[in-house]
Every structure is written in C-alpha cells, then in structure tokens.
Amino acid sequence: MTLSRDVALTMFVVALVTLIPFAQAQEFSPAPAPANDGATIDQGIAFVLILLALVLTYLIHPMDASASTFF
C-alpha cells in the first residue's frame, strides 16, 4: 500500500511540475480594431430586405394577375 501511495504521489508531483509553467499569468495583446465600420452589416440587412421584397412580389403577383375578375 505504501508503494502505490508513493507511486501516486510521484505521478502527482510530476504532473504538477509539468503543468505549473503553463499556469503562469501571461499578458495578452490588446484586441484588434474592428474590421468594418458597420457598412457591411447595413449592406447585409439591405440585401435581406431586397430578397424579401422580391419573394413577396413573386408570391403576390400571381394572385394579382388572377384577381382582375375577382372584383
């Protein structure tokens, strides 16, 4: 029992000795500046809205064409 405890303690010490250098505090570099000024996001929103308008136009147009005798 003493031998297994000694082996376990030795393995624990070796693990600590290996991991302690990685646990030291490191100074991180500052975050990079934003890559865009919001124009890309605005263009993406505009693209989605234009696609939505196009889909709605194609969905509504067949109903509009056949509704000439409806009213």
CSV table of C-alpha atoms in Angstrom, one decimal:
chain,number,residue,atom,x,y,z
A,1,MET,CA,0.0,0.0,0.0
A,2,THR,CA,2.9,2.3,0.7
A,3,LEU,CA,4.4,1.6,-2.7
A,4,SER,CA,1.2,2.5,-4.5
A,5,ARG,CA,0.8,5.7,-2.5
A,6,ASP,CA,4.4,6.6,-3.3
A,7,VAL,CA,3.8,6.0,-7.0
A,8,ALA,CA,0.6,8.1,-6.9
A,9,LEU,CA,2.4,10.9,-5.1
A,10,THR,CA,5.3,10.8,-7.5
A,11,MET,CA,2.9,10.9,-10.5
A,12,PHE,CA,1.0,13.8,-8.9
A,13,VAL,CA,4.3,15.8,-8.3
A,14,VAL,CA,5.4,15.1,-11.9
A,15,ALA,CA,2.0,16.3,-13.2
A,16,LEU,CA,2.2,19.5,-11.1
A,17,VAL,CA,5.8,20.2,-12.2
A,18,THR,CA,4.7,19.8,-15.8
A,19,LEU,CA,1.6,21.9,-15.6
A,20,ILE,CA,2.7,24.8,-13.3
A,21,PRO,CA,4.7,26.6,-16.0
A,22,PHE,CA,1.6,26.7,-18.2
A,23,ALA,CA,-0.5,28.1,-15.4
A,24,GLN,CA,1.6,31.3,-15.0
A,25,ALA,CA,-0.1,34.5,-15.9
A,26,GLN,CA,0.6,35.8,-19.4
A,27,GLU,CA,-0.1,39.3,-20.6
A,28,PHE,CA,-2.4,39.3,-23.6
A,29,SER,CA,-2.0,41.6,-26.6
A,30,PRO,CA,-4.8,44.2,-27.0
A,31,ALA,CA,-7.8,43.3,-29.1
A,32,PRO,CA,-7.6,44.3,-32.7
A,33,ALA,CA,-9.7,47.2,-34.0
A,34,PRO,CA,-13.0,46.4,-35.7
A,35,ALA,CA,-12.5,45.3,-39.3
A,36,ASN,CA,-15.5,47.3,-40.5
A,37,ASP,CA,-17.5,50.4,-39.7
A,38,GLY,CA,-20.9,48.9,-39.9
A,39,ALA,CA,-21.3,49.4,-43.6
A,40,THR,CA,-21.1,45.6,-44.2
A,41,ILE,CA,-23.8,45.0,-41.7
A,42,ASP,CA,-26.0,47.6,-43.3
A,43,GLN,CA,-25.4,46.1,-46.7
A,44,GLY,CA,-26.3,42.6,-45.4
A,45,ILE,CA,-29.6,43.9,-44.0
A,46,ALA,CA,-30.4,45.7,-47.2
A,47,PHE,CA,-29.7,42.5,-49.2
A,48,VAL,CA,-32.1,40.5,-47.0
A,49,LEU,CA,-34.8,43.2,-47.3
A,50,ILE,CA,-34.4,43.3,-51.1
A,51,LEU,CA,-34.7,39.5,-51.3
A,52,LEU,CA,-37.8,39.6,-49.0
A,53,ALA,CA,-39.4,42.2,-51.3
A,54,LEU,CA,-38.6,40.1,-54.4
A,55,VAL,CA,-40.1,36.9,-52.9
A,56,LEU,CA,-43.2,38.8,-51.8
A,57,THR,CA,-43.5,40.3,-55.2
A,58,TYR,CA,-43.4,36.9,-56.9
A,59,LEU,CA,-45.9,35.5,-54.4
A,60,ILE,CA,-48.4,38.4,-54.7
A,61,HIS,CA,-48.1,38.9,-58.4
A,62,PRO,CA,-49.9,35.6,-59.5
A,63,MET,CA,-52.7,36.5,-57.1
A,64,ASP,CA,-52.9,40.0,-58.5
A,65,ALA,CA,-53.0,38.7,-62.1
A,66,SER,CA,-55.8,36.3,-61.5
A,67,ALA,CA,-57.8,38.8,-59.4
A,68,SER,CA,-58.8,41.0,-62.3
A,69,THR,CA,-62.2,39.3,-62.4
A,70,PHE,CA,-62.4,38.9,-58.7
A,71,PHE,CA,-63.6,42.5,-58.0
